[in-house]
PDB file of C-alpha atoms in Angstrom:
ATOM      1  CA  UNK A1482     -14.527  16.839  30.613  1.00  0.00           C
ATOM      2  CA  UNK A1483     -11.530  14.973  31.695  1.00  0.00           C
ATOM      3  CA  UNK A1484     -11.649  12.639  34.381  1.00  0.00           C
ATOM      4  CA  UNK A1485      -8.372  10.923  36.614  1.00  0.00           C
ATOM      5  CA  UNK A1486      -9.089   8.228  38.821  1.00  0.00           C
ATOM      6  CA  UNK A1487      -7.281   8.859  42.250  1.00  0.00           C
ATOM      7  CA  UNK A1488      -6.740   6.965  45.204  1.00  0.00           C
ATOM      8  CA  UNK A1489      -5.580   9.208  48.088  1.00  0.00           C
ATOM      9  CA  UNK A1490      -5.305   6.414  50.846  1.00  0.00           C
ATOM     10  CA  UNK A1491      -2.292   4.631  48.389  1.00  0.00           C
ATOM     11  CA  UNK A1492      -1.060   7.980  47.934  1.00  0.00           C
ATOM     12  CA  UNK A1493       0.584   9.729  50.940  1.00  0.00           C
ATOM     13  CA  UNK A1494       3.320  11.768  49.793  1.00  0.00           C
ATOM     14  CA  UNK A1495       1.131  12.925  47.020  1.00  0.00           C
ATOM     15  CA  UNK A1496       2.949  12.187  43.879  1.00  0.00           C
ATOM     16  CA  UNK A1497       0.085  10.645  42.023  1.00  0.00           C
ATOM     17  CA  UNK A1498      -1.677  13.831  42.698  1.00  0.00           C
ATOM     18  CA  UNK A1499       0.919  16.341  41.653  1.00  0.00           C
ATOM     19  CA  UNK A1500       1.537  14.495  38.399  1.00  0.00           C
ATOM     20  CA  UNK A1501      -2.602  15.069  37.944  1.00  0.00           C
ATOM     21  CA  UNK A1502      -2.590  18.644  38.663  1.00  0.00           C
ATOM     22  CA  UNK A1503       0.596  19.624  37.093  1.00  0.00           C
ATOM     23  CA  UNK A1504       0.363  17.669  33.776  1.00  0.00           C
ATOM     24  CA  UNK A1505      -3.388  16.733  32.497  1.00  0.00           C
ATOM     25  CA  UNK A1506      -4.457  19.309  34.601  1.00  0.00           C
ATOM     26  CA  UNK A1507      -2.097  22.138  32.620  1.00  0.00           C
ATOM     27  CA  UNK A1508      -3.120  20.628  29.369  1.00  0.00           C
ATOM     28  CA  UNK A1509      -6.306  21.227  30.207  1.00  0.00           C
ATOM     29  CA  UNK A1510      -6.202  24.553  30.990  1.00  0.00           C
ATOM     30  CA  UNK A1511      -4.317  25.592  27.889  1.00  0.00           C
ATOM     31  CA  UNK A1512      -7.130  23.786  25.843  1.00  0.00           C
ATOM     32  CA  UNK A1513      -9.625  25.409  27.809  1.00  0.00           C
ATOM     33  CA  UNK A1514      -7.981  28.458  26.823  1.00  0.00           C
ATOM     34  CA  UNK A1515      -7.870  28.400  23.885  1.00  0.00           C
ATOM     35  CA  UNK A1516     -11.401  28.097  23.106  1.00  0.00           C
ATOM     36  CA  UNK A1517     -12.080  30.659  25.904  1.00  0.00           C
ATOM     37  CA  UNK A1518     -10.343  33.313  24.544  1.00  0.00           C
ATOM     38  CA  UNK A1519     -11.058  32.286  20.172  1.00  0.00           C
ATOM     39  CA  UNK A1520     -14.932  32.795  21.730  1.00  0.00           C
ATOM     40  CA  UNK A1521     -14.917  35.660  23.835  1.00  0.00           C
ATOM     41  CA  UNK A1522     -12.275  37.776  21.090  1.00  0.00           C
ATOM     42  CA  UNK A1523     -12.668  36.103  17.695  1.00  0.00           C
ATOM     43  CA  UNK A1524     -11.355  38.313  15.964  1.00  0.00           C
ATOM     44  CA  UNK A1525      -8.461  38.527  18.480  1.00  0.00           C
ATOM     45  CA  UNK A1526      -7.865  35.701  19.511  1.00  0.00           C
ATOM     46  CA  UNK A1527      -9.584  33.269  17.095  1.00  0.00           C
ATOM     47  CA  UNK A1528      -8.123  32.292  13.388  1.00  0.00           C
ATOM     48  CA  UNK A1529     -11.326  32.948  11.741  1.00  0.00           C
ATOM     49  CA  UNK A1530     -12.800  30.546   8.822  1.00  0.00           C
ATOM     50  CA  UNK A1531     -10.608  27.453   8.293  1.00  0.00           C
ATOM     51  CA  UNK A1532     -11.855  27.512   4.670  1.00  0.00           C
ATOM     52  CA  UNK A1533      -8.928  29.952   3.497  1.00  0.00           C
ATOM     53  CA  UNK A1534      -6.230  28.442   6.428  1.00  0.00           C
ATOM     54  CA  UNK A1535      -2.891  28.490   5.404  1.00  0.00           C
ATOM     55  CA  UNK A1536      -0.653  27.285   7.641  1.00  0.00           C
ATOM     56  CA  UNK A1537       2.537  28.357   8.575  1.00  0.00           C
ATOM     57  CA  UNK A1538       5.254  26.598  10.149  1.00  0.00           C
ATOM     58  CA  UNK A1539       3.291  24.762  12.535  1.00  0.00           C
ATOM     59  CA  UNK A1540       2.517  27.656  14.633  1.00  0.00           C
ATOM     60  CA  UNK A1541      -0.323  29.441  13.068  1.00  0.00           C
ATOM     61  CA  UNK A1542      -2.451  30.196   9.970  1.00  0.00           C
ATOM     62  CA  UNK A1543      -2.797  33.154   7.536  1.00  0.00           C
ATOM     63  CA  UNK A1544      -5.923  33.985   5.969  1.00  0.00           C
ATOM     64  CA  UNK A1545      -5.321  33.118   1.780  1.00  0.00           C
ATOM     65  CA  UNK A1546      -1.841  34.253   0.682  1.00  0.00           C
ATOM     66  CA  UNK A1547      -1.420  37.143   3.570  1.00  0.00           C
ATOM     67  CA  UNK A1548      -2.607  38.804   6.584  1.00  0.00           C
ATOM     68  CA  UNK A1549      -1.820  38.718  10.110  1.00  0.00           C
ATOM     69  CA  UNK A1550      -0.416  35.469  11.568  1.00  0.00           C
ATOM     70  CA  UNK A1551      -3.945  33.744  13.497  1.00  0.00           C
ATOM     71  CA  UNK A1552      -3.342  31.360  16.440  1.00  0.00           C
ATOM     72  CA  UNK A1553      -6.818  30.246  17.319  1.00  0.00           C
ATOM     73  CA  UNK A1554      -9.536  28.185  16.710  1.00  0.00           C
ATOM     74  CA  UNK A1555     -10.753  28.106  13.189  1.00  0.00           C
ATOM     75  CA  UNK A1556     -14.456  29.633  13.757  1.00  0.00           C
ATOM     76  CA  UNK A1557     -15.663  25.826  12.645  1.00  0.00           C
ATOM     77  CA  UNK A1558     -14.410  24.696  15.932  1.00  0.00           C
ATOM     78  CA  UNK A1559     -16.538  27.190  17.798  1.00  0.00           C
ATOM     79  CA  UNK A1560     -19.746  27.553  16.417  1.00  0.00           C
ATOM     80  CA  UNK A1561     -22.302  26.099  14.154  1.00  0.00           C
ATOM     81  CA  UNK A1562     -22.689  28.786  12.462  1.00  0.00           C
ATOM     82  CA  UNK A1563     -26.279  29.348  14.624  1.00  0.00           C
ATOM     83  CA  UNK A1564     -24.542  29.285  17.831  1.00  0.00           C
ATOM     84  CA  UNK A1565     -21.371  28.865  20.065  1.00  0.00           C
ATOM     85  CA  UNK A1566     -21.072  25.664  21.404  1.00  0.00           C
ATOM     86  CA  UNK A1567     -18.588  26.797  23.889  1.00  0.00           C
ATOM     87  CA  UNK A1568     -19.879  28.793  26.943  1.00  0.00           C
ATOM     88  CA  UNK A1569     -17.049  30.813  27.318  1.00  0.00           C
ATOM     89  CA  UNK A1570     -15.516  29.938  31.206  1.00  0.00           C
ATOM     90  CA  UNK A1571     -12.373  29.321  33.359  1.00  0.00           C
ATOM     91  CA  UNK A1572     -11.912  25.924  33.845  1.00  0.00           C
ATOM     92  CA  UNK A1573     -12.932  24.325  37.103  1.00  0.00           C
ATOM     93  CA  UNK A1574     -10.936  21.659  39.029  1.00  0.00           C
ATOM     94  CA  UNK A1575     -12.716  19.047  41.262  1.00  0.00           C
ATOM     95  CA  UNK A1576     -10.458  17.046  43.592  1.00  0.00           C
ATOM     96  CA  UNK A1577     -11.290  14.603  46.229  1.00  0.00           C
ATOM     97  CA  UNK A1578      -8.159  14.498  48.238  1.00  0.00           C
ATOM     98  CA  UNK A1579      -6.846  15.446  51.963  1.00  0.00           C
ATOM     99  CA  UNK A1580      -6.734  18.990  51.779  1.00  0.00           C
ATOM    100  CA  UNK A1581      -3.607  19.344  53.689  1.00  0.00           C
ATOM    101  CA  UNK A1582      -2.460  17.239  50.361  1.00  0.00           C
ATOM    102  CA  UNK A1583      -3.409  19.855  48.100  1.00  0.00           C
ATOM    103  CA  UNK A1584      -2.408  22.608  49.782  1.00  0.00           C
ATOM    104  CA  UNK A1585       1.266  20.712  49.653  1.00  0.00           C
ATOM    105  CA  UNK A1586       1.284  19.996  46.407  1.00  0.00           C
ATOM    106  CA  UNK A1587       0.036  23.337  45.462  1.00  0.00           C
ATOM    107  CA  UNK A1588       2.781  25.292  47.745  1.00  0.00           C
ATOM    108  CA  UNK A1589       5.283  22.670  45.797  1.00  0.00           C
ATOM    109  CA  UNK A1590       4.314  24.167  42.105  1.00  0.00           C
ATOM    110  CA  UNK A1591       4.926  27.726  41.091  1.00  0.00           C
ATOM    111  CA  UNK A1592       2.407  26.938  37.903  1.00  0.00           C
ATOM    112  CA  UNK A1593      -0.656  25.679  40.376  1.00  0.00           C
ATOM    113  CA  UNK A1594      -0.122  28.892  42.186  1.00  0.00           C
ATOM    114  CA  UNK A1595      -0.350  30.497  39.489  1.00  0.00           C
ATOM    115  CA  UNK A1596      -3.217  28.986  37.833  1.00  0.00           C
ATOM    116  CA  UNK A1597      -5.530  28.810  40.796  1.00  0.00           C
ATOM    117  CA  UNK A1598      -4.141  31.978  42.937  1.00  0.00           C
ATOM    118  CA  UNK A1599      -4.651  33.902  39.783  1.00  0.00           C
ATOM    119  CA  UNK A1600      -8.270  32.485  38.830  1.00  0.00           C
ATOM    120  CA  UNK A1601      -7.324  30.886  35.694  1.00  0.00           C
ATOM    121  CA  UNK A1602      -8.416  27.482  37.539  1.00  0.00           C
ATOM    122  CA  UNK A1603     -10.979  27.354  39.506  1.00  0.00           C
ATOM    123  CA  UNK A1604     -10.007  24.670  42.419  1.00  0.00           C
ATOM    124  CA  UNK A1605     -12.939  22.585  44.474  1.00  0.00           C
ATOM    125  CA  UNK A1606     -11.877  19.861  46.639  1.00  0.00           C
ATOM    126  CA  UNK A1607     -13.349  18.137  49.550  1.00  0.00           C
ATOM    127  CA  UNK A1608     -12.030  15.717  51.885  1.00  0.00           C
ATOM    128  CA  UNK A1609     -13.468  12.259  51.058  1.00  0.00           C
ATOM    129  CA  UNK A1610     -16.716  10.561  49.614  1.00  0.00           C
ATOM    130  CA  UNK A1611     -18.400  10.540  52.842  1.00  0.00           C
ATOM    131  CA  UNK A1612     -17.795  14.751  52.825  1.00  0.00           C
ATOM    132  CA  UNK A1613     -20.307  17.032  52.199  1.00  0.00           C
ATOM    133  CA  UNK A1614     -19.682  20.818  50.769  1.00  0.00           C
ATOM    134  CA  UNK A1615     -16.651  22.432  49.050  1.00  0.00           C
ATOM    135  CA  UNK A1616     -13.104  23.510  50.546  1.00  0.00           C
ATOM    136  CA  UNK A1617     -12.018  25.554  47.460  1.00  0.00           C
ATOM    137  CA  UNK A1618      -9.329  26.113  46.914  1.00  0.00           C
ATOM    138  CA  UNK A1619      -8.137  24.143  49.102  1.00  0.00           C
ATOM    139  CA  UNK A1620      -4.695  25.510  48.443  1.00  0.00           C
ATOM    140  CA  UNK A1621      -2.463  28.618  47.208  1.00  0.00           C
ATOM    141  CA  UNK A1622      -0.897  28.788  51.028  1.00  0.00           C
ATOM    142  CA  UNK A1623      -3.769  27.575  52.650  1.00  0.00           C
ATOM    143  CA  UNK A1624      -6.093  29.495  51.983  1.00  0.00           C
ATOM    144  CA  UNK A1625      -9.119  27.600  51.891  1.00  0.00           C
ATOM    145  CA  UNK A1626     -11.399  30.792  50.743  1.00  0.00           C
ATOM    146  CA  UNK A1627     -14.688  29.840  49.692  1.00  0.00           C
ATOM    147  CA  UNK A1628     -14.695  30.850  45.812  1.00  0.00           C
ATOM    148  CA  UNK A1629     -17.330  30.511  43.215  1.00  0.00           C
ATOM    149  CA  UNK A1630     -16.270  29.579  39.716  1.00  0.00           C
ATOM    150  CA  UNK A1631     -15.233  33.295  37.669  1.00  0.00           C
ATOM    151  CA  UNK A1632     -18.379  34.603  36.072  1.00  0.00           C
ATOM    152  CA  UNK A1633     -18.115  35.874  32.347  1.00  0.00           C
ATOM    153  CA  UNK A1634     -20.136  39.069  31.307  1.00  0.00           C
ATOM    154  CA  UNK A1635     -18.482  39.034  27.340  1.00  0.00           C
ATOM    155  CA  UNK A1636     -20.649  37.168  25.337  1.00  0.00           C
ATOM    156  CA  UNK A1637     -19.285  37.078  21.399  1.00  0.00           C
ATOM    157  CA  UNK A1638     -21.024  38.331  18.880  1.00  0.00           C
ATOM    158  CA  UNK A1639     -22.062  36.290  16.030  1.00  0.00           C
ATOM    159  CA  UNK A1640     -20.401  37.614  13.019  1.00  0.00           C
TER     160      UNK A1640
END
C-alpha cells in the first residue's frame, strides 16, 4: 500500500495531484506489475529460484552459467514455498479529489490515459470526505463509468 496525503482545497490548478498520479502513482504500477505478471506466468515472466541468480548487467539474471535472460521476481519474492503471497491483481487507485480535477489532469497525461483507459489502473475517486459512493474513473475524457476493479481467473500453479 502506498499512501499520499492530499489537500485539494490548497490545490486548484492541480499540480500536487498530477505529480501523485504521474510519478508514485507510475512507480507503483510498474511494481505492481511486476509481481503480477512473475505470479500469474512464472515461468514467463518470473526469474525463477534466486539461489542460482546470476546477474547480468543490471538488467536481468541467468540461471547458473547460461540460459535465457530472466527479468522477474526471484520465486523467493513470491511465495513461501506453501503459498503465493501475492494475489495476483491490477492495481487500484483511490483519490479523494474534485472530479472535474481528475478528469483534467487525466486528459493532461497520455500515460494516465493509458493506464486507467486501458485497465492497467483501476481509478476510484469521490468528491470529498463528506461523499458517499465511488465516481470511477473519474477520468479518461470524462467518463465517469462505474467500473469494478479487473477480476483475475489465472491462478499459478505451484511448481
Amino acid at each position: 500500500m502506498f499512501l499520499h496525503s492530499y489537500e485539494a482545497d490548497v490545490d486548484a490548478e492541480g499540480g500536487a495531484l498530477e505529480t501523485i498520479l504521474t510519478a508514485p502513482m507510475v512507480v507503483a504500477q510498474w511494481i505492481n506489475c511486476q509481481y503480477y505478471f512473475s505470479t500469474v506466468a512464472p515461468d514467463m515472466f518470473g526469474a525463477g529460484t534466486k539461489t542460482i541468480h546470476n546477474v547480468v548487467g543490471g538488467v536481468g539474471v541467468l540461471a547458473g552459467h547460461g540460459g535465457d535472460l530472466q527479468l522477474g521476481l526471484p520465486r523467493q519474492s513470491l511465495t513461501d514455498g506453501r503459498s503465493f503471497g501475492h494475489e495476483p491483481m491490477r492495481l487500484l487507485t483511490v483519490v479523494q479529489a474534485p472530479l472535474q480535477r481528475i478528469d483534467m489532469v487525466v486528459e493532461r497525461n497520455p500515460v494516465l490515459q493509458h493506464l486507467f483507459g486501458n485497465d492497467w489502473v483501476c481509478l476510484v475517486a469521490r468528491e470529498g470526505p463528506t461523499t458517499t459512493g465511488s465516481a470511477g474513473p473519474a477520468a479518461v475524457g470524462g467518463a465517469g463509468r462505474p467500473q469494478q476493479p479487473p477480476k483475475t481467473t489465472t491462478r499459478p500453479t505451484r511448481r
